[in-house]
Short mmCIF file of N, CA and C in Angstrom, two decimals:
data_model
loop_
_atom_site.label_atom_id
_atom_site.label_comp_id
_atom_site.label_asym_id
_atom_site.label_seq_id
_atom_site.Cartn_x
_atom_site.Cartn_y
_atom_site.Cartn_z
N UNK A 49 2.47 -34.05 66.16
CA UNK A 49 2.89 -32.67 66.14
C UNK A 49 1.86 -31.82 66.85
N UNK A 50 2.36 -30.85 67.57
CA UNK A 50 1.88 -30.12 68.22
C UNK A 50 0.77 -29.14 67.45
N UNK A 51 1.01 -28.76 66.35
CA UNK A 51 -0.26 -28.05 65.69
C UNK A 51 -0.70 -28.66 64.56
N UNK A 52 -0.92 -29.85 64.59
CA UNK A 52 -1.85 -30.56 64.06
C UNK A 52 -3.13 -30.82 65.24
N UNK A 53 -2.31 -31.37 66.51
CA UNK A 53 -3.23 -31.26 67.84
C UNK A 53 -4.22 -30.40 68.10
N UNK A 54 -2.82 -28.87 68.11
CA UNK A 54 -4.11 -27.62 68.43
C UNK A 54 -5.40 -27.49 66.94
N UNK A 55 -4.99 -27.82 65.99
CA UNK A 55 -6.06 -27.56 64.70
C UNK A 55 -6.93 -28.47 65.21
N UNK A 56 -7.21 -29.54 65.14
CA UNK A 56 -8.43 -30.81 65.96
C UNK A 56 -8.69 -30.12 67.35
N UNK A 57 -8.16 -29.05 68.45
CA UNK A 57 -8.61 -29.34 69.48
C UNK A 57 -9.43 -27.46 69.44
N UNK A 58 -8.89 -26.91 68.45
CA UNK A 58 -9.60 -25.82 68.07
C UNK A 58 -11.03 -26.18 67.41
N UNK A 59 -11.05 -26.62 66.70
CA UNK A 59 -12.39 -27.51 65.96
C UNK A 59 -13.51 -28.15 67.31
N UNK A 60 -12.77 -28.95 68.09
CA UNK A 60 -13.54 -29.65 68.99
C UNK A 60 -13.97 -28.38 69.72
N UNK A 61 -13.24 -27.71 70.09
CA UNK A 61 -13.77 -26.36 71.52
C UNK A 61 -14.87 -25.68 70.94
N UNK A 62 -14.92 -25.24 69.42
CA UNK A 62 -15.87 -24.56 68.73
C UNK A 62 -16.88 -25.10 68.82
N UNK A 63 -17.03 -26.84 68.33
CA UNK A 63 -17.90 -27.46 68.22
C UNK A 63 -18.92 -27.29 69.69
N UNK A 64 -17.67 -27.42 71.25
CA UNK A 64 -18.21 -27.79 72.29
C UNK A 64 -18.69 -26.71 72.38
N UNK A 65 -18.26 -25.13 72.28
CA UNK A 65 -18.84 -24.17 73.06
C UNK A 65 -19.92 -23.59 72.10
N UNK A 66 -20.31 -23.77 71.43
CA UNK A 66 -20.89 -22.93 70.39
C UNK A 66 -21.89 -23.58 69.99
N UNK A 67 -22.98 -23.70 70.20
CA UNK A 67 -24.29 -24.60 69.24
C UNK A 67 -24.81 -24.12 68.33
N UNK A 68 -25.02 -23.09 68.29
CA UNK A 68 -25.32 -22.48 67.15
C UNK A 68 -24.71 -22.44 65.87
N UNK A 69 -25.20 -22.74 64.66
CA UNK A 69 -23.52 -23.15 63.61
C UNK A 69 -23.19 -22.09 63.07
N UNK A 70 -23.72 -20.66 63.00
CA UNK A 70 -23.36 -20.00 61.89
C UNK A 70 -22.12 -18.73 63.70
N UNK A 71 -22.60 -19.36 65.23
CA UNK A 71 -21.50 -18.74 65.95
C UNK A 71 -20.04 -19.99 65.39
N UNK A 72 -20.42 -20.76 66.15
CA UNK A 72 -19.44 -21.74 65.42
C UNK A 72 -18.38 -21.47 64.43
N UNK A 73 -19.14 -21.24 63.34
CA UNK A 73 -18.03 -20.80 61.98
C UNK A 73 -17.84 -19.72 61.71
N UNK A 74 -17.86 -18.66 63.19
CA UNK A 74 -17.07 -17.54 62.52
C UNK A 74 -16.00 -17.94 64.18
N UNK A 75 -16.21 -18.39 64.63
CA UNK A 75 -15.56 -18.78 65.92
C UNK A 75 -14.31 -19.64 65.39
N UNK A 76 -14.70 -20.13 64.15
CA UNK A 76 -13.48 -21.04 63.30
C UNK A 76 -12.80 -20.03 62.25
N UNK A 77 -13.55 -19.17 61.94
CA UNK A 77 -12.48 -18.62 60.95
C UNK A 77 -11.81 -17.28 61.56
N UNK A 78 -12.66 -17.51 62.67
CA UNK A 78 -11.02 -16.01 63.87
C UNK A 78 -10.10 -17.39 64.56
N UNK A 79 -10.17 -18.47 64.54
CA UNK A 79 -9.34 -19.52 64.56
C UNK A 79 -8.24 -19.05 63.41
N UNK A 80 -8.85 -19.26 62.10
CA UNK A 80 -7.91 -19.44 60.81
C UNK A 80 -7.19 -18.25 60.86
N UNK A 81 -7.39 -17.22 61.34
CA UNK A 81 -6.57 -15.84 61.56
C UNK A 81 -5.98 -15.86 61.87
N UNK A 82 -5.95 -16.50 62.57
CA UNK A 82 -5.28 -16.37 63.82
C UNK A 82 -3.56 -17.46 63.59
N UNK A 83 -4.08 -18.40 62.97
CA UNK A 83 -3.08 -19.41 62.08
C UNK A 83 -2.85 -18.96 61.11
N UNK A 84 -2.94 -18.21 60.63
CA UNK A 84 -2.87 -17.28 59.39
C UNK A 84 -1.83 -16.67 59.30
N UNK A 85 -1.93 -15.58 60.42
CA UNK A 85 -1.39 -14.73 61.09
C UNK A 85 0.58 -16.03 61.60
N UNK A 86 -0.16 -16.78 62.38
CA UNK A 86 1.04 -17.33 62.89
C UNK A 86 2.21 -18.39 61.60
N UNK A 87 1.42 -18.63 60.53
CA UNK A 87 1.78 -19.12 58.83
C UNK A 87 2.66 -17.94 58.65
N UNK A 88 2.50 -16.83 58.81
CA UNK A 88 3.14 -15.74 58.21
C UNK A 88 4.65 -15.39 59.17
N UNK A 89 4.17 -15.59 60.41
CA UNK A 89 5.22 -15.25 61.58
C UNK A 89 6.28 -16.61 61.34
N UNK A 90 5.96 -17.70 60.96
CA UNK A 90 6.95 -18.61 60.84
C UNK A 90 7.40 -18.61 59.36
N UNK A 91 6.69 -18.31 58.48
CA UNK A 91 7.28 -17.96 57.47
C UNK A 91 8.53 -16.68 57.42
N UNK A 92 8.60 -15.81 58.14
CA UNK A 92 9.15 -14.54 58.17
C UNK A 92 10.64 -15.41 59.06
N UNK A 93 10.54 -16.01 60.22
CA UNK A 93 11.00 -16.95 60.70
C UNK A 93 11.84 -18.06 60.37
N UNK A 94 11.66 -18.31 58.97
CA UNK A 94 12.13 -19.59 58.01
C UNK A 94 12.00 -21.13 58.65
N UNK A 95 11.06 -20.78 58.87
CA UNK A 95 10.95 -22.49 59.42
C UNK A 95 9.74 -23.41 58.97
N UNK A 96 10.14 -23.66 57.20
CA UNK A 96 9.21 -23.83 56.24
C UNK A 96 8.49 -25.31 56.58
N UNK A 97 8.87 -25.99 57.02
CA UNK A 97 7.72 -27.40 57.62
C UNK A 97 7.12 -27.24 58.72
N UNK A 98 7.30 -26.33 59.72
CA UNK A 98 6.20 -26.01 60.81
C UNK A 98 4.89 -25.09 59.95
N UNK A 99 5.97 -24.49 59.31
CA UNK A 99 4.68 -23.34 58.36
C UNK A 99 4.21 -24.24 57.62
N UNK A 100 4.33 -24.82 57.26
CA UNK A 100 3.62 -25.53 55.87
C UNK A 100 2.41 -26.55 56.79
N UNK A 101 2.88 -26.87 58.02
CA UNK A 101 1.45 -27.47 58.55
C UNK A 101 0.54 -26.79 59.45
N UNK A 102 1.23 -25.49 59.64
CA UNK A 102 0.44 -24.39 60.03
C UNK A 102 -0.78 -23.52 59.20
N UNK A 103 0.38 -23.53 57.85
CA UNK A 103 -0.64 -23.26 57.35
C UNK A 103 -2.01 -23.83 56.53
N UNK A 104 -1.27 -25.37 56.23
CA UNK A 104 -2.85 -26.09 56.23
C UNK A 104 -3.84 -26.22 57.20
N UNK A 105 -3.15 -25.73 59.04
CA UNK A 105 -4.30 -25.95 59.39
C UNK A 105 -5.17 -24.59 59.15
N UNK A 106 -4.68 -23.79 58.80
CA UNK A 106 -5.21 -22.50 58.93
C UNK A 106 -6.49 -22.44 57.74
N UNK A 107 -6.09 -23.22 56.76
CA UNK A 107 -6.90 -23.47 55.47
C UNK A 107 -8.04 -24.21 55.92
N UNK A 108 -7.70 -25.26 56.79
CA UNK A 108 -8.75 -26.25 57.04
C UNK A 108 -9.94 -25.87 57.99
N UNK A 109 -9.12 -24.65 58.84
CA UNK A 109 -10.04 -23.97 59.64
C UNK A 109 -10.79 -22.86 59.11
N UNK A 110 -10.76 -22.43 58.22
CA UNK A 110 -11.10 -21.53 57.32
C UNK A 110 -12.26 -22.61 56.75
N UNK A 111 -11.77 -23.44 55.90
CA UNK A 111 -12.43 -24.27 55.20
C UNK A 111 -13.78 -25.03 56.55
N UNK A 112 -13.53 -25.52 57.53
CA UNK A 112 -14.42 -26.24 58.04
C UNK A 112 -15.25 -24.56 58.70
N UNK A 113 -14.74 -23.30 59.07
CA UNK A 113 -15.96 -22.61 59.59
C UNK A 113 -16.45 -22.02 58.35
N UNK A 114 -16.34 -22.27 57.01
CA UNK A 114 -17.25 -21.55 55.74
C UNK A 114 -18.19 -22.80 55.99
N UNK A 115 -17.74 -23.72 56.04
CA UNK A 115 -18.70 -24.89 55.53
C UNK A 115 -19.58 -25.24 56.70
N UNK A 116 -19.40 -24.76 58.30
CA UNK A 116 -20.18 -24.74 58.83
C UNK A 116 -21.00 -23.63 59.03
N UNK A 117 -21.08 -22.21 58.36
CA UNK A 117 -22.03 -21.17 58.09
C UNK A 117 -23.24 -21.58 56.79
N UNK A 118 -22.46 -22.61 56.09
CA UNK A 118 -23.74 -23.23 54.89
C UNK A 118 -24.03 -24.29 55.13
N UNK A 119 -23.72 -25.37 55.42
CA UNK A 119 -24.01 -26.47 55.50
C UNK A 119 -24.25 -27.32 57.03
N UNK A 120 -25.10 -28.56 57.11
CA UNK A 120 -25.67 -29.11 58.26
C UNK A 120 -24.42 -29.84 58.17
N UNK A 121 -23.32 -30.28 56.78
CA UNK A 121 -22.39 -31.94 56.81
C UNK A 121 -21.07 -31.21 56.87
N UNK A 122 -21.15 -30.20 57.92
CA UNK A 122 -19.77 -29.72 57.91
C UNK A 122 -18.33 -30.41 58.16
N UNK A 123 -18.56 -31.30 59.05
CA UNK A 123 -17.30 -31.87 59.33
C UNK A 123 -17.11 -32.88 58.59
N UNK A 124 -17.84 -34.07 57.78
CA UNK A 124 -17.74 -34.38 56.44
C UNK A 124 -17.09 -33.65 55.45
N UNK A 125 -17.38 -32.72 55.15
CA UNK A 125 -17.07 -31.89 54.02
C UNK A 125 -15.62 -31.49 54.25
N UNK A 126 -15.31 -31.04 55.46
CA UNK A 126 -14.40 -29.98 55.64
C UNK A 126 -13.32 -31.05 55.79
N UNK A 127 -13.30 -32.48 56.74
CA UNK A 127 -12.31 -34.17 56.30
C UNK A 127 -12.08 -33.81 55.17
N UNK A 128 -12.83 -33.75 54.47
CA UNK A 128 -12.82 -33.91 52.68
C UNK A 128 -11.92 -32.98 52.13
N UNK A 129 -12.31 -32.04 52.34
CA UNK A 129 -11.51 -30.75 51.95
C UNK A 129 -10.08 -30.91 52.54
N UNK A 130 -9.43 -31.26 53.71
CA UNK A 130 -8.43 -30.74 54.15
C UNK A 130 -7.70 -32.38 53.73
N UNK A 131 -8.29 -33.68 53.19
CA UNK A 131 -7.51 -34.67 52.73
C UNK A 131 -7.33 -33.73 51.24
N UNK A 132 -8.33 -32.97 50.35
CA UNK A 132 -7.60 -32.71 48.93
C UNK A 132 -6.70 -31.72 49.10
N UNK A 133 -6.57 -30.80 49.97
CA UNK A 133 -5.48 -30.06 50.58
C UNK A 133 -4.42 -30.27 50.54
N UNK A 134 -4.23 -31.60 51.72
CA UNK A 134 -3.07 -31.86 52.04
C UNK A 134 -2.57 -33.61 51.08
N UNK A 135 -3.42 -33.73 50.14
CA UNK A 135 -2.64 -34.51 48.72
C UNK A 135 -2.67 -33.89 47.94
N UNK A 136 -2.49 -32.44 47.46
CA UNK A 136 -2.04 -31.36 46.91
C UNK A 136 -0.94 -31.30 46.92
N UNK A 137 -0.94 -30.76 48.30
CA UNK A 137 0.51 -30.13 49.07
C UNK A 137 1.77 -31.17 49.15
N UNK A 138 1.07 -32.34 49.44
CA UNK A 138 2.12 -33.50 49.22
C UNK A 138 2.65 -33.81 47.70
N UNK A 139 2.17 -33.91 46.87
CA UNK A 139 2.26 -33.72 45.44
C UNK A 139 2.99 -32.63 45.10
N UNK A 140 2.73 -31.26 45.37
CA UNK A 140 3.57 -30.51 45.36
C UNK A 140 4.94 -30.36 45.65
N UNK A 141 5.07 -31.09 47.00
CA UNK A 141 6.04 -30.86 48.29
C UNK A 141 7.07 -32.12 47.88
N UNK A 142 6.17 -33.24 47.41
CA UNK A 142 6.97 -34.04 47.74
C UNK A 142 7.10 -34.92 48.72
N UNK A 143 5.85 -34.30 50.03
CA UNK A 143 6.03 -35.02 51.76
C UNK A 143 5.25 -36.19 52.05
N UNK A 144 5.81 -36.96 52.21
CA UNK A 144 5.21 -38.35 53.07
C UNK A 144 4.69 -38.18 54.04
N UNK A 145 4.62 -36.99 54.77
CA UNK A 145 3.89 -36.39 56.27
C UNK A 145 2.61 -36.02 55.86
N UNK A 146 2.77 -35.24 54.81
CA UNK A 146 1.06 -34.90 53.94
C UNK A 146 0.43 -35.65 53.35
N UNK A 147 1.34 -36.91 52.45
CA UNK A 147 0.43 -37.76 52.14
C UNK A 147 -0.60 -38.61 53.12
N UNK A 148 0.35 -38.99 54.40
CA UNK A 148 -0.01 -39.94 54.91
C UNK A 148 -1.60 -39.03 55.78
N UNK A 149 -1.29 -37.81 56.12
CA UNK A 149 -2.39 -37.12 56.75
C UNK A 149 -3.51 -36.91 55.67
N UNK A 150 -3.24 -36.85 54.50
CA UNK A 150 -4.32 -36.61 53.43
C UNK A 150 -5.52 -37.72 53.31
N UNK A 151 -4.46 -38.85 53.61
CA UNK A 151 -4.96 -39.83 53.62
C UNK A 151 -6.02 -40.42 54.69
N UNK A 152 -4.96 -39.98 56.32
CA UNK A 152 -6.05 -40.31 57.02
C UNK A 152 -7.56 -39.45 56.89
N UNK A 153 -7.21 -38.18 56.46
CA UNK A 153 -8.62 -37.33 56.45
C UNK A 153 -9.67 -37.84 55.47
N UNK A 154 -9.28 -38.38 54.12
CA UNK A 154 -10.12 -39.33 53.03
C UNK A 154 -10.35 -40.38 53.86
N UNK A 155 -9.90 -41.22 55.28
CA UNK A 155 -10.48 -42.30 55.27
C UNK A 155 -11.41 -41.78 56.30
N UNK A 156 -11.33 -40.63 57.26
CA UNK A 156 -12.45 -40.07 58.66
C UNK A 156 -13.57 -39.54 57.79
N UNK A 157 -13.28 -38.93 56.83
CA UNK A 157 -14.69 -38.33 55.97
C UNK A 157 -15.27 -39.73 55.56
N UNK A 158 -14.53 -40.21 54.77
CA UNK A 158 -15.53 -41.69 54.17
C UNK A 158 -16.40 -42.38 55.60
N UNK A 159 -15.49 -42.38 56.72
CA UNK A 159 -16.14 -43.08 57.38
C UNK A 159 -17.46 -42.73 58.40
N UNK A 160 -16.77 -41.47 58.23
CA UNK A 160 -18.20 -40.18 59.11
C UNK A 160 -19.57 -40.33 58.24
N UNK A 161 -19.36 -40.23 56.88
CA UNK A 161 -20.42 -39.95 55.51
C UNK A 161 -21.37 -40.98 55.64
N UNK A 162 -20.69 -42.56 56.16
CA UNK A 162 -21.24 -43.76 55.75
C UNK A 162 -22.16 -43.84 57.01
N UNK A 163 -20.95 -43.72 58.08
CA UNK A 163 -21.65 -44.18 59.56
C UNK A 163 -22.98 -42.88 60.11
N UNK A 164 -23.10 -41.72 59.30
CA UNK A 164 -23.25 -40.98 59.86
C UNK A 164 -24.51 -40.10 59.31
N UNK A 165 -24.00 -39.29 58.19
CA UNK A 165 -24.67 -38.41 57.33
C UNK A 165 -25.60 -39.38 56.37
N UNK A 166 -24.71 -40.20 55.61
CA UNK A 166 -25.07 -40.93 54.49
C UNK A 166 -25.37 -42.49 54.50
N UNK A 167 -26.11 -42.19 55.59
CA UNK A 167 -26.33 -43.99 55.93
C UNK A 167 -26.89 -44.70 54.65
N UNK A 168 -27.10 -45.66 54.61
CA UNK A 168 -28.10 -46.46 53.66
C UNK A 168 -29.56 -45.91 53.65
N UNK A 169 -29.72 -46.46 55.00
CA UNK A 169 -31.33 -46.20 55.66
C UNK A 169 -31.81 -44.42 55.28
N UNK A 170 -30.83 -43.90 55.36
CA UNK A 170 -31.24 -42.23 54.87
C UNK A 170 -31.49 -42.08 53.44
N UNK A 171 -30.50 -42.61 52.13
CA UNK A 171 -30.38 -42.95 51.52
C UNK A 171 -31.78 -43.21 50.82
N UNK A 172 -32.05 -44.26 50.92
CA UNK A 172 -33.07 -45.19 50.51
C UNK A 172 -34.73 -44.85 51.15
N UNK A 173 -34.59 -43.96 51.92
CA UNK A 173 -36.01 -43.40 52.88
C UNK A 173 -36.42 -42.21 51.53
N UNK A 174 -37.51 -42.78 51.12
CA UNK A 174 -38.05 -42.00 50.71
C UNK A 174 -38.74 -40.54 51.03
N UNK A 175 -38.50 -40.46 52.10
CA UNK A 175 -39.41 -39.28 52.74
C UNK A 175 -37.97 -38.30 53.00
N UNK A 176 -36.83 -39.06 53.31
CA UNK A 176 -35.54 -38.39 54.07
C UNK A 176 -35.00 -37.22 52.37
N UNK A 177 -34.21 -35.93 52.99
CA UNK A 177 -33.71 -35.13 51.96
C UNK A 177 -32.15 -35.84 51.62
N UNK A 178 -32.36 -35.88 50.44
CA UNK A 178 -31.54 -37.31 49.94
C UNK A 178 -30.52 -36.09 49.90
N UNK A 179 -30.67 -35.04 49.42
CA UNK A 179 -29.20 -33.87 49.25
C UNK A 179 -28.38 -33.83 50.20
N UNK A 180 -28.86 -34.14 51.74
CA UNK A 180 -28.45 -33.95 53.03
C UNK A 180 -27.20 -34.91 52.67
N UNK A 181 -27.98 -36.07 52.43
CA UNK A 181 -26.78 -37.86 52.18
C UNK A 181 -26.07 -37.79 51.41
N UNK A 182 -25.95 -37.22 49.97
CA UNK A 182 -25.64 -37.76 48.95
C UNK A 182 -24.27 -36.52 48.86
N UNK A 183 -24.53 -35.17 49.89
CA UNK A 183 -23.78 -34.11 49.86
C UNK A 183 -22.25 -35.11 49.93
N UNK A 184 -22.37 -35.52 51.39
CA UNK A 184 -20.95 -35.93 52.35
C UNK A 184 -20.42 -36.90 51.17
N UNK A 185 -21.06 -37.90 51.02
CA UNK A 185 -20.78 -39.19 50.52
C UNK A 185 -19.91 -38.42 49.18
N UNK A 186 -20.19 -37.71 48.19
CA UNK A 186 -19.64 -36.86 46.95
C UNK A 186 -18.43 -36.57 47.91
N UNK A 187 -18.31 -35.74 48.34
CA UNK A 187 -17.44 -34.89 49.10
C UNK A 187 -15.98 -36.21 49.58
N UNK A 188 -16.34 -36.76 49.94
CA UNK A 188 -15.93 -38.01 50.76
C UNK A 188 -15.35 -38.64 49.80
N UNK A 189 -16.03 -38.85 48.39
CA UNK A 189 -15.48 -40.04 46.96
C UNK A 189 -14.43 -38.82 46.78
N UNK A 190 -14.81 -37.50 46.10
CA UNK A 190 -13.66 -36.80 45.45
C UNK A 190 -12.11 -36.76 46.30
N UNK A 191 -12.72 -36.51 47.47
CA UNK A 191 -11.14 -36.74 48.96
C UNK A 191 -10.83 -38.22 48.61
N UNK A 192 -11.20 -39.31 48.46
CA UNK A 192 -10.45 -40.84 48.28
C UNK A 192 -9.93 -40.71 46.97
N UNK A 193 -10.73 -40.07 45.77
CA UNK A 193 -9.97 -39.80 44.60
C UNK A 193 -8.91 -39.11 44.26
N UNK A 194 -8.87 -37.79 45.32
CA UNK A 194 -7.69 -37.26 45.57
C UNK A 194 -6.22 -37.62 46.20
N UNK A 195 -6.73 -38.40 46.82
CA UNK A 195 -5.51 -38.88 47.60
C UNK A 195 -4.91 -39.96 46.97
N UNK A 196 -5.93 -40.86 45.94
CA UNK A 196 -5.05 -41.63 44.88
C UNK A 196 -4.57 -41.41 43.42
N UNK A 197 -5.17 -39.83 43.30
CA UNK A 197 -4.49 -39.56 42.29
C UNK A 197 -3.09 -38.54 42.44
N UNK A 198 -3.26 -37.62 43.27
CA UNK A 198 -2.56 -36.49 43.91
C UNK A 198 -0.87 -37.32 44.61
N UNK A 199 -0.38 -38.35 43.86
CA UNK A 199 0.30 -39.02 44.30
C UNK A 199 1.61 -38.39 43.79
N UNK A 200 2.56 -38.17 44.86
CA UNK A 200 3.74 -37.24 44.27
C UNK A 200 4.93 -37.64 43.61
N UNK A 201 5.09 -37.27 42.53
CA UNK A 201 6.33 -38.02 41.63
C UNK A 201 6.99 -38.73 42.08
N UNK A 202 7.73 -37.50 43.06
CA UNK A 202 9.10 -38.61 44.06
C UNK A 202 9.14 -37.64 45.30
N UNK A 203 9.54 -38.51 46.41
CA UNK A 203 9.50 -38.03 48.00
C UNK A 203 11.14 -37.15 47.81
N UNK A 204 10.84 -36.32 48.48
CA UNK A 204 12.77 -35.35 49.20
C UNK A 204 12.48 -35.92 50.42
N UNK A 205 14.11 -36.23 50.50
CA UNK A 205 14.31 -36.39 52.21
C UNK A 205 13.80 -35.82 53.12
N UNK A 206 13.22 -35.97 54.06
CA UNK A 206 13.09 -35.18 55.23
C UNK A 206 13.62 -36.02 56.28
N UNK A 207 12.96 -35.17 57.20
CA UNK A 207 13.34 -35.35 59.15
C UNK A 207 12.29 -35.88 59.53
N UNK A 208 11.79 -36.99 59.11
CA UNK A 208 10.91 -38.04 60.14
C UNK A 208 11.33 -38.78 60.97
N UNK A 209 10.96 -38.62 61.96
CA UNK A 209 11.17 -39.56 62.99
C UNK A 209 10.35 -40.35 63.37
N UNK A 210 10.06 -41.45 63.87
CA UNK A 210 9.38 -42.24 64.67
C UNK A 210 8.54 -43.22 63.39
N UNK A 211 7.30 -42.79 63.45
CA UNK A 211 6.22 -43.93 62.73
C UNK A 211 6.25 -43.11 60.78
N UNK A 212 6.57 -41.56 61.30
CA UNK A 212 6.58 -41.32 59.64
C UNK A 212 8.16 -41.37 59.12
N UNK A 213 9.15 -41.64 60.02
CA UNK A 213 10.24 -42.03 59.02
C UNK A 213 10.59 -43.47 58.31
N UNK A 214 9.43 -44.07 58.80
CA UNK A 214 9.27 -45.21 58.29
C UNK A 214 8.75 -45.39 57.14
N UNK A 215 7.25 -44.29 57.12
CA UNK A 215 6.66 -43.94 55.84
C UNK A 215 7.87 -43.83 54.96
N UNK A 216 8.60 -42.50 55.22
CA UNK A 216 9.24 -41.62 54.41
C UNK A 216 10.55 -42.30 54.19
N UNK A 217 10.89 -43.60 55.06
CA UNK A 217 12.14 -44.23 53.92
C UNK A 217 11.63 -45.61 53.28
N UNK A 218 10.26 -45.81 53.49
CA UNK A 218 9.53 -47.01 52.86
C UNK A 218 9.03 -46.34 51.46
N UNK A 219 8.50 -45.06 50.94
CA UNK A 219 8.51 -44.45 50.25
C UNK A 219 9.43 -44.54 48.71
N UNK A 220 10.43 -43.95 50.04
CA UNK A 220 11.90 -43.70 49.03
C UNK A 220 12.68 -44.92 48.64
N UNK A 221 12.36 -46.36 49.56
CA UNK A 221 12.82 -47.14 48.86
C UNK A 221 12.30 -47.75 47.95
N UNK A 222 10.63 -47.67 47.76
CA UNK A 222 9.88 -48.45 46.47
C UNK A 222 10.62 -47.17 45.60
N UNK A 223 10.14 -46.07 45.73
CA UNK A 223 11.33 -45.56 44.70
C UNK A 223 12.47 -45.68 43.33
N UNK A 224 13.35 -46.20 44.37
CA UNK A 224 14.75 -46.80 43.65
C UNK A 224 14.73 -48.27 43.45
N UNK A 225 13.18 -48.76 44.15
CA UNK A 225 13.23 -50.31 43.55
C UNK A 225 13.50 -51.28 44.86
N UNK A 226 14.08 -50.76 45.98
CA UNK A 226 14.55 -51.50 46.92
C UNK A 226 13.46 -52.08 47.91
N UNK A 227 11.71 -51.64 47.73
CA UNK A 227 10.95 -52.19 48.12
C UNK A 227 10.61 -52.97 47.99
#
């Protein structure tokens, strides 16, 4: 989907043009306005599943430029945040489109935290600020915990096509048993 794209390619441009983190994360949250703003225009619009991933990205962009005005493990954190988001919203919703994205974001944070922020070697260095490591890695467990607990009663039909209508009638058939 097309604004799931622009949310990752808004993130990346910030990241690229901006070195400084606290320009950065206000450079992300006139992003989230801006999706904010356009959450509301498709809401007014009725076109409640474009809005509904509009407006998570708008949250997530919000969410990743707060967390890059405080924190060095922003994009850790903010994976994290936008997988408990969007296994919320799926739980809520009902959507196999959110679960399955909730999910991939619990597995990019876990894997950023390990390979990255929260190595072993950081970890275990006595001299290294263990808060730096131990931040992501937390952040990272509660998003994998979320996404296996935040599991939604039962899926509603939707309009998937391609690789998630597969999700979304593999779903619905453990469901009724037919898996």
């Amino acid at each position: 989907s097309y604004a799931v794209a622009s949310f990752g390619l808004a993130t990346l441009l910030a990241t690229q043009l901006f070195d400084d983190r606290t320009d950065r994360g206000v450079a992300l949250l006139a992003a989230a306005i801006v999706w904010a703003l356009a959450f509301v225009g498709l809401k007014g619009r009725r076109l409640p599943d474009l809005g509904l991933v509009v407006g998570a990205s708008a949250l997530a962009l919000a969410a990743v430029g707060t967390v890059d005005l405080l924190s060095d493990s922003a994009l850790t954190i903010a994976w994290a945040g936008q997988a408990v988001l969007l296994a919320a919203l799926a739980m809520r919703f009902g959507d196999a489109r959110l679960q399955t994205m909730g999910i991939g974001y619990a597995v990019l944070a876990t894997a950023h935290a390990l390979g990255v922020e929260g190595r072993p070697d950081l970890i275990f260095d006595e001299s290294a600020d263990h808060l730096a490591s131990v931040l992501p890695l937390a952040a990272s467990a509660v998003a994998l915990v979320a996404v296996g607990v935040f599991v939604p009663g039962e899926y509603r039909a939707r309009t998937e096509t391609g690789l998630l209508a597969f999700v979304g009638n593999r779903f619905h058939r453990d469901e009724v048993g037919l898996g």
